[in-house]
Tab-separated table of C-alpha atoms in Angstrom:
chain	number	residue	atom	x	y	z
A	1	UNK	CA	78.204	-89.086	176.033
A	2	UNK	CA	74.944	-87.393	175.680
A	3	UNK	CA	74.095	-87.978	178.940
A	4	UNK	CA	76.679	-86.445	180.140
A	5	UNK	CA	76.193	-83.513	177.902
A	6	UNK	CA	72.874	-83.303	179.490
A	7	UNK	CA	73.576	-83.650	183.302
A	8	UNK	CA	76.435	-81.221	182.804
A	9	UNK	CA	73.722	-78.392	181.047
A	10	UNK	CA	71.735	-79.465	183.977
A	11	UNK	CA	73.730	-78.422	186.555
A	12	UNK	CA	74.581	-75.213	184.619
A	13	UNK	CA	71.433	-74.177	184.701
A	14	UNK	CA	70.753	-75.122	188.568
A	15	UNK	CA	73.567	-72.520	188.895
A	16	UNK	CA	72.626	-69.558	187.062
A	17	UNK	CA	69.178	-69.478	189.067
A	18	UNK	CA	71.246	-70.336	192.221
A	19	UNK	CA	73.291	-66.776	190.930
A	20	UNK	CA	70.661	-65.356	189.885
A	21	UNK	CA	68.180	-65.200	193.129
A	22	UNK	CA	71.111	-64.532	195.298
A	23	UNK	CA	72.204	-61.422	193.000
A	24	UNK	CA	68.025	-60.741	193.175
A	25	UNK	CA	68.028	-61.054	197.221
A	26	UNK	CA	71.067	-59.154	197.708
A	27	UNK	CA	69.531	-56.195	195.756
A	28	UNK	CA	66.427	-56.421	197.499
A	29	UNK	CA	68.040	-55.983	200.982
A	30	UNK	CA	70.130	-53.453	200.212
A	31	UNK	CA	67.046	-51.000	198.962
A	32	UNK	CA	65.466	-52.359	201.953
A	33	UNK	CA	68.156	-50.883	204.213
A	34	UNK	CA	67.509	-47.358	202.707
A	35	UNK	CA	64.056	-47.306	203.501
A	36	UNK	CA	62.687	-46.909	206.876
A	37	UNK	CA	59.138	-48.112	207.922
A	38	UNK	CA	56.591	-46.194	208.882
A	39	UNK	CA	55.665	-47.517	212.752
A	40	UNK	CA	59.612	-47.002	213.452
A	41	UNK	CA	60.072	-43.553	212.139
A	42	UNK	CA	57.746	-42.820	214.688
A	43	UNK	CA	59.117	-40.971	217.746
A	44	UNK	CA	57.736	-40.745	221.374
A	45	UNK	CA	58.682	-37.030	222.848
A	46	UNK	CA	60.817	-38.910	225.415
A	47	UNK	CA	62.907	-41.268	222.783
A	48	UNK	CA	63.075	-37.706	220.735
A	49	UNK	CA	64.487	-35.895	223.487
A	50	UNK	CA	66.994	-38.420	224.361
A	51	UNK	CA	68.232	-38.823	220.635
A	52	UNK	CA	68.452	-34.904	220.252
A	53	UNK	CA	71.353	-34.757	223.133
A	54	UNK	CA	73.921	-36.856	220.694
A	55	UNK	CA	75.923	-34.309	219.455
A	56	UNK	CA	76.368	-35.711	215.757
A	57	UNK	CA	72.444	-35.823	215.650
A	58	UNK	CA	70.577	-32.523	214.016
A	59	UNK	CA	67.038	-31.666	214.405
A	60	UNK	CA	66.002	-30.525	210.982
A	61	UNK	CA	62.228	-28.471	210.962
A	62	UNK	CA	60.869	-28.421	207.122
A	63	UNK	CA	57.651	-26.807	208.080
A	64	UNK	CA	57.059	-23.366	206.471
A	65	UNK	CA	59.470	-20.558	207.625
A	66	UNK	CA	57.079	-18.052	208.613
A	67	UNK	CA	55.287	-21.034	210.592
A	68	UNK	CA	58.935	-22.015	212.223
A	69	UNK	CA	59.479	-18.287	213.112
A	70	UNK	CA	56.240	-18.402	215.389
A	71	UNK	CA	58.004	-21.543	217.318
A	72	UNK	CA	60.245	-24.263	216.900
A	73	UNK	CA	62.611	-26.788	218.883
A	74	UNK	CA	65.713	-24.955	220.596
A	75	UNK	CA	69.024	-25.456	218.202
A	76	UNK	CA	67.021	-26.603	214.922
A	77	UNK	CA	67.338	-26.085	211.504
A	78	UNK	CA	64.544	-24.757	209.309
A	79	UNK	CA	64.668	-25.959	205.447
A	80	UNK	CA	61.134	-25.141	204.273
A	81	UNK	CA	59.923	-28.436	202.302
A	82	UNK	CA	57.501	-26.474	199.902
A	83	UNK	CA	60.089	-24.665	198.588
A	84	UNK	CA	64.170	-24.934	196.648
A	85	UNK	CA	64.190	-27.902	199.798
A	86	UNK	CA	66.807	-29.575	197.653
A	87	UNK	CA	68.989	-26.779	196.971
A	88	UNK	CA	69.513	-25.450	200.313
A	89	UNK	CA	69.297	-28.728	201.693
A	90	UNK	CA	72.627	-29.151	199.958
A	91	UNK	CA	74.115	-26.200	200.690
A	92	UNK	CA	73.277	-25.939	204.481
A	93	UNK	CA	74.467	-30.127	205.019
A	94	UNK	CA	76.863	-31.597	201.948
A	95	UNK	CA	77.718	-33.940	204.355
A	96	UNK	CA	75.278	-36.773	203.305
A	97	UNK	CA	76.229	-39.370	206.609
A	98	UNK	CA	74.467	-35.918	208.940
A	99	UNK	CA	72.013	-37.923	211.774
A	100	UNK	CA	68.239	-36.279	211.351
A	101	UNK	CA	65.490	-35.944	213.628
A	102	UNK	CA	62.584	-34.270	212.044
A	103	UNK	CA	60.065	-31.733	212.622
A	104	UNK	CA	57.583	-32.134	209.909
A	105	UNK	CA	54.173	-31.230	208.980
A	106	UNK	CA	52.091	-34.366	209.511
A	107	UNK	CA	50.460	-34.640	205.926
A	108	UNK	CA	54.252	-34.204	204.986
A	109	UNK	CA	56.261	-36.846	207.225
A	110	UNK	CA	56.055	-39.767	204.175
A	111	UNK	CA	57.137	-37.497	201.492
A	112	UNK	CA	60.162	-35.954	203.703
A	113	UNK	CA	61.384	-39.301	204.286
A	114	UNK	CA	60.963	-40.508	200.799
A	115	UNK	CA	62.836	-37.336	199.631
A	116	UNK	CA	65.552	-37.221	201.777
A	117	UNK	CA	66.141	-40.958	201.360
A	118	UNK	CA	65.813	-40.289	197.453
A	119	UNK	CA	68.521	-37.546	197.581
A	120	UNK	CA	71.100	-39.562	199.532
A	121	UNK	CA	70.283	-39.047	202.766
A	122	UNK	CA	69.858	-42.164	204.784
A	123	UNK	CA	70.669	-41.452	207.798
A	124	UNK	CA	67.544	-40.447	209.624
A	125	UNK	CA	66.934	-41.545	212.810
A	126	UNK	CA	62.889	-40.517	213.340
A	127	UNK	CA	60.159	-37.956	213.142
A	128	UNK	CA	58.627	-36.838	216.307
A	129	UNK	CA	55.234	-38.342	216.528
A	130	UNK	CA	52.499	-36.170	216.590
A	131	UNK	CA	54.911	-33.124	215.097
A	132	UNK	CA	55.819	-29.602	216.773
A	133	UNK	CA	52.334	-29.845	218.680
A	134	UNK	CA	53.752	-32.581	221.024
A	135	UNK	CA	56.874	-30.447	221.382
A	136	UNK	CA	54.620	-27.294	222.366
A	137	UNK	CA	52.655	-29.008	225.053
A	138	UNK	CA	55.184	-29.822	227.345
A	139	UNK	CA	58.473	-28.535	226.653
A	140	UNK	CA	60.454	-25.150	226.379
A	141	UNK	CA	60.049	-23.228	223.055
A	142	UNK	CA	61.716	-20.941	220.832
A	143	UNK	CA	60.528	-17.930	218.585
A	144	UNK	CA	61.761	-15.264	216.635
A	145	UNK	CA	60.705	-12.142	215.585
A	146	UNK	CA	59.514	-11.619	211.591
A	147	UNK	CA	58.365	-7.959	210.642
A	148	UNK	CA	56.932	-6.831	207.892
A	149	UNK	CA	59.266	-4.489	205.317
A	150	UNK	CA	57.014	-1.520	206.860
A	151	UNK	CA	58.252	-2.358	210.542
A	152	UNK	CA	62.104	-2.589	209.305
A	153	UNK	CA	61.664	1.021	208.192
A	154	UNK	CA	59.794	2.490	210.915
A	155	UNK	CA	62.511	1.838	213.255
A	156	UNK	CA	65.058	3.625	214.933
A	157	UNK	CA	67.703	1.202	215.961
A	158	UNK	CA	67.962	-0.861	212.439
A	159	UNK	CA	70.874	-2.725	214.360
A	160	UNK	CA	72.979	-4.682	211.907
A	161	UNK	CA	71.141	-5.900	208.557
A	162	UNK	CA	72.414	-9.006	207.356
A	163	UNK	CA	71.611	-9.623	203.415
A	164	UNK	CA	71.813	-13.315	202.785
A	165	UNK	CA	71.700	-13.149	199.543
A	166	UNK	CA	74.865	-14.062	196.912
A	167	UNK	CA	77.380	-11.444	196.337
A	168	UNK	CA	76.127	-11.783	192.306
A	169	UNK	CA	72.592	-10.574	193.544
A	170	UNK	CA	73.877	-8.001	196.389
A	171	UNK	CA	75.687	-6.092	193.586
A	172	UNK	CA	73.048	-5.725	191.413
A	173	UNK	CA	71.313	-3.703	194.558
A	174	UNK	CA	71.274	-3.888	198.228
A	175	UNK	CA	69.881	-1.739	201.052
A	176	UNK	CA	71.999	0.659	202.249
A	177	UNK	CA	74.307	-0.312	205.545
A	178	UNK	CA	73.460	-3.827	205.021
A	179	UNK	CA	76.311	-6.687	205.002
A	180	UNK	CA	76.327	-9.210	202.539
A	181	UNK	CA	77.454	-12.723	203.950
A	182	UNK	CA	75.689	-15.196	201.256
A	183	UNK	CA	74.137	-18.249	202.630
A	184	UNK	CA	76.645	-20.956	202.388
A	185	UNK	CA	76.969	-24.652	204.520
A	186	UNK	CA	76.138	-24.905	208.503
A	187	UNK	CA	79.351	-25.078	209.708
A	188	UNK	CA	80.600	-21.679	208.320
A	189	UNK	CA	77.441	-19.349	208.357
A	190	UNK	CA	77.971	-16.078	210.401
A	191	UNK	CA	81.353	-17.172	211.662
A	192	UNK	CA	82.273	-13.280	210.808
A	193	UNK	CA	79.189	-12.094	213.114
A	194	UNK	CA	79.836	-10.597	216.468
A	195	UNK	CA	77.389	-11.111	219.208
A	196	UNK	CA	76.565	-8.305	220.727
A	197	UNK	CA	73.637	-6.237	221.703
A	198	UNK	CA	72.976	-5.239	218.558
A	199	UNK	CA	69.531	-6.793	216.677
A	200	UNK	CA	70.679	-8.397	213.341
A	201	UNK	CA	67.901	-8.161	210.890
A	202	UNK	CA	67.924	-10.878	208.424
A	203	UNK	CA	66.591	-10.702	204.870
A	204	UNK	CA	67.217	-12.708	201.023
A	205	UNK	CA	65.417	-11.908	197.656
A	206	UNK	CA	61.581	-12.906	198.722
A	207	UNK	CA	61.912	-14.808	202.661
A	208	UNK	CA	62.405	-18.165	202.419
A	209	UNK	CA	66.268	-18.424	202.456
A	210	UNK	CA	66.415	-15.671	205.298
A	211	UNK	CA	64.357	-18.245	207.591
A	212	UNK	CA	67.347	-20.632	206.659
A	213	UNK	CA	69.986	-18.382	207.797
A	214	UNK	CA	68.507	-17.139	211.101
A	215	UNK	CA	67.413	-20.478	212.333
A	216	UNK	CA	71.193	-21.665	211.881
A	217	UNK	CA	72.354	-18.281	213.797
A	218	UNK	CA	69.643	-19.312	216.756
A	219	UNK	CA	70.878	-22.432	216.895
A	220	UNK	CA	74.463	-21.186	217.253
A	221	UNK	CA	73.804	-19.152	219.992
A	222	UNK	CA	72.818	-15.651	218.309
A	223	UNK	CA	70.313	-13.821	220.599
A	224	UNK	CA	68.637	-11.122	218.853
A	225	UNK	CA	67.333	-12.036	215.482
A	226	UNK	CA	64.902	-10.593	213.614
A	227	UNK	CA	63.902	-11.899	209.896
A	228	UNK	CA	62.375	-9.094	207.229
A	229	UNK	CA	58.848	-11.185	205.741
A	230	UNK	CA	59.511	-10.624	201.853
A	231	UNK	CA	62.735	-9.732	201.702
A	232	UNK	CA	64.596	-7.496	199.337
A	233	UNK	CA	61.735	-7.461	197.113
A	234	UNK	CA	59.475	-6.258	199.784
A	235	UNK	CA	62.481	-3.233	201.041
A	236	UNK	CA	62.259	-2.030	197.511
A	237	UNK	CA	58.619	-1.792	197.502
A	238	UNK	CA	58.325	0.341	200.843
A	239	UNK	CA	61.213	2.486	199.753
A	240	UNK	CA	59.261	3.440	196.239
A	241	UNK	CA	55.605	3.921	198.301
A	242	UNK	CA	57.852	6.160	200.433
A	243	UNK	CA	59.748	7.992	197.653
C-alpha cells in the first residue's frame, strides 16, 4: 500500500512539471511572436517599395514634423515620436490590426518598434534600412510648405485656414475666417474639404498636431498645403507685435 501511495505521488508530480513547462513554453512563444528581431525589421529600398503597393499596408514617418515637412515618402503619415506619439497615434489609427512600414530616425528605429509593439500594435511589417536618406537618393520625393506666423500674415491670398484644433479650444479663440475641423481618425479627416485651387493653411495650438493633419490631407490627394510653424500660439503673438 505504501508503495503504491508513493508511485502514484510520483507520477503526480512527473505531471505538474510536464504542465508546468508546457504552460512556461507556450507563454514564451507567444511574447516571442510580438516581438520582431532586429536583422528582419530591416528593409532593402526594393522589398520597401514592393510592400508599400499593398493597399492595407501604411507607411507611417515618426521623424520630427518640421523635419517631415522638408521631405518625406509620397502618401505617408507623419506622427512625430518625440512628442503626444501615443495620443495621436490612437486617434489617427484605432484600428490596432493597421500593416506599418516605417520611416524612422535611425537612433530611434528600436524604441519605435518596442513602443508600438508595447501599445498593441503588432503588426509591423519593417523599417526601411538606412531611413528617409535611402528614400532621397533614388526615388521621387514629397515636400510641403511650413511658414512662419509672420509669412501667414504678410500674405494676400490667405486661401482657406484650416484650425485643427478641438472645437473646446477653437471657442475659447480662433483666427478670424478660419474653419475648425478637429483632428480626428484617418479615415474621416477633411472629408468636408473641397479641392480646389485654393491653398489651405494648416495650423493647431503650438505645430505638432498640424504636421499630423496635413500629411494625412497629402496623402489623400490634397495639393496645396501649407502648415503655420507654431501654431495658434505663434498667430496670437504676431497679431499683438502688430497691434
Amino acid at each position: 500500500m505504501h508503495r503504491v501511495f508513493i508511485m502514484l505521488l510520483g507520477g503526480c508530480f512527473v505531471l505538474f512539471n510536464s504542465q508546468t513547462r508546457l504552460h512556461a513554453e507556450s507563454k514564451t512563444f507567444h511574447v516571442e511572436t510580438m516581438q520582431i528581431p532586429s536583422d528582419s525589421s530591416q528593409l532593402t529600398l526594393k522589398k520597401f517599395k514592393k510592400l508599400r503597393k499593398q493597399a492595407d499596408v501604411q507607411v507611417l514617418d515618426t521623424r520630427s514634423g518640421d523635419i517631415f515637412l522638408q521631405g518625406f515618402v509620397p502618401k505617408s503619415i507623419n506622427i512625430g515620436f518625440k512628442g503626444p506619439f501615443d495620443h495621436f497615434l490612437g486617434r489617427v489609427f484605432p484600428d490596432k490590426t493597421q500593416k506599418f512600414l516605417l520611416i524612422t530616425d535611425l537612433e530611434d528605429k528600436e524604441a519605435v518598434i518596442d513602443h508600438l509593439l508595447k501599445l498593441g500594435y503588432t503588426h509591423i511589417v519593417g523599417v526601411l534600412e538606412g531611413g528617409f536618406a535611402t528614400w532621397k537618393n533614388s526615388e521621387i520625393v514629397d515636400s510641403l510648405s511650413n511658414i512662419s506666423a509672420g509669412e501667414f500674415k504678410e500674405r494676400s491670398d490667405q486661401g482657406h485656414i484650416v484650425d485643427v484644433r478641438t472645437d473646446k479650444e477653437f471657442a475659447n479663440g480662433h483666427i478670424d475666417n478660419a474653419m475648425n475641423i478637429p483632428l480626428t481618425d484617418f479615415a474621416n479627416f477633411g472629408s468636408t474639404l473641397k479641392k480646389d485651387d485654393a491653398r489651405l493653411y494648416v495650423h493647431c495650438q503650438s505645430g505638432y498636431r498640424s504636421a499630423v493633419a496635413i500629411s494625412i490631407l497629402s496623402a489623400k490627394g490634397f495639393k496645396y498645403l501649407c502648415n503655420i510653424q507654431g501654431g495658434y500660439k505663434a498667430l496670437q503673438e504676431e497679431i499683438k507685435e502688430n497691434q
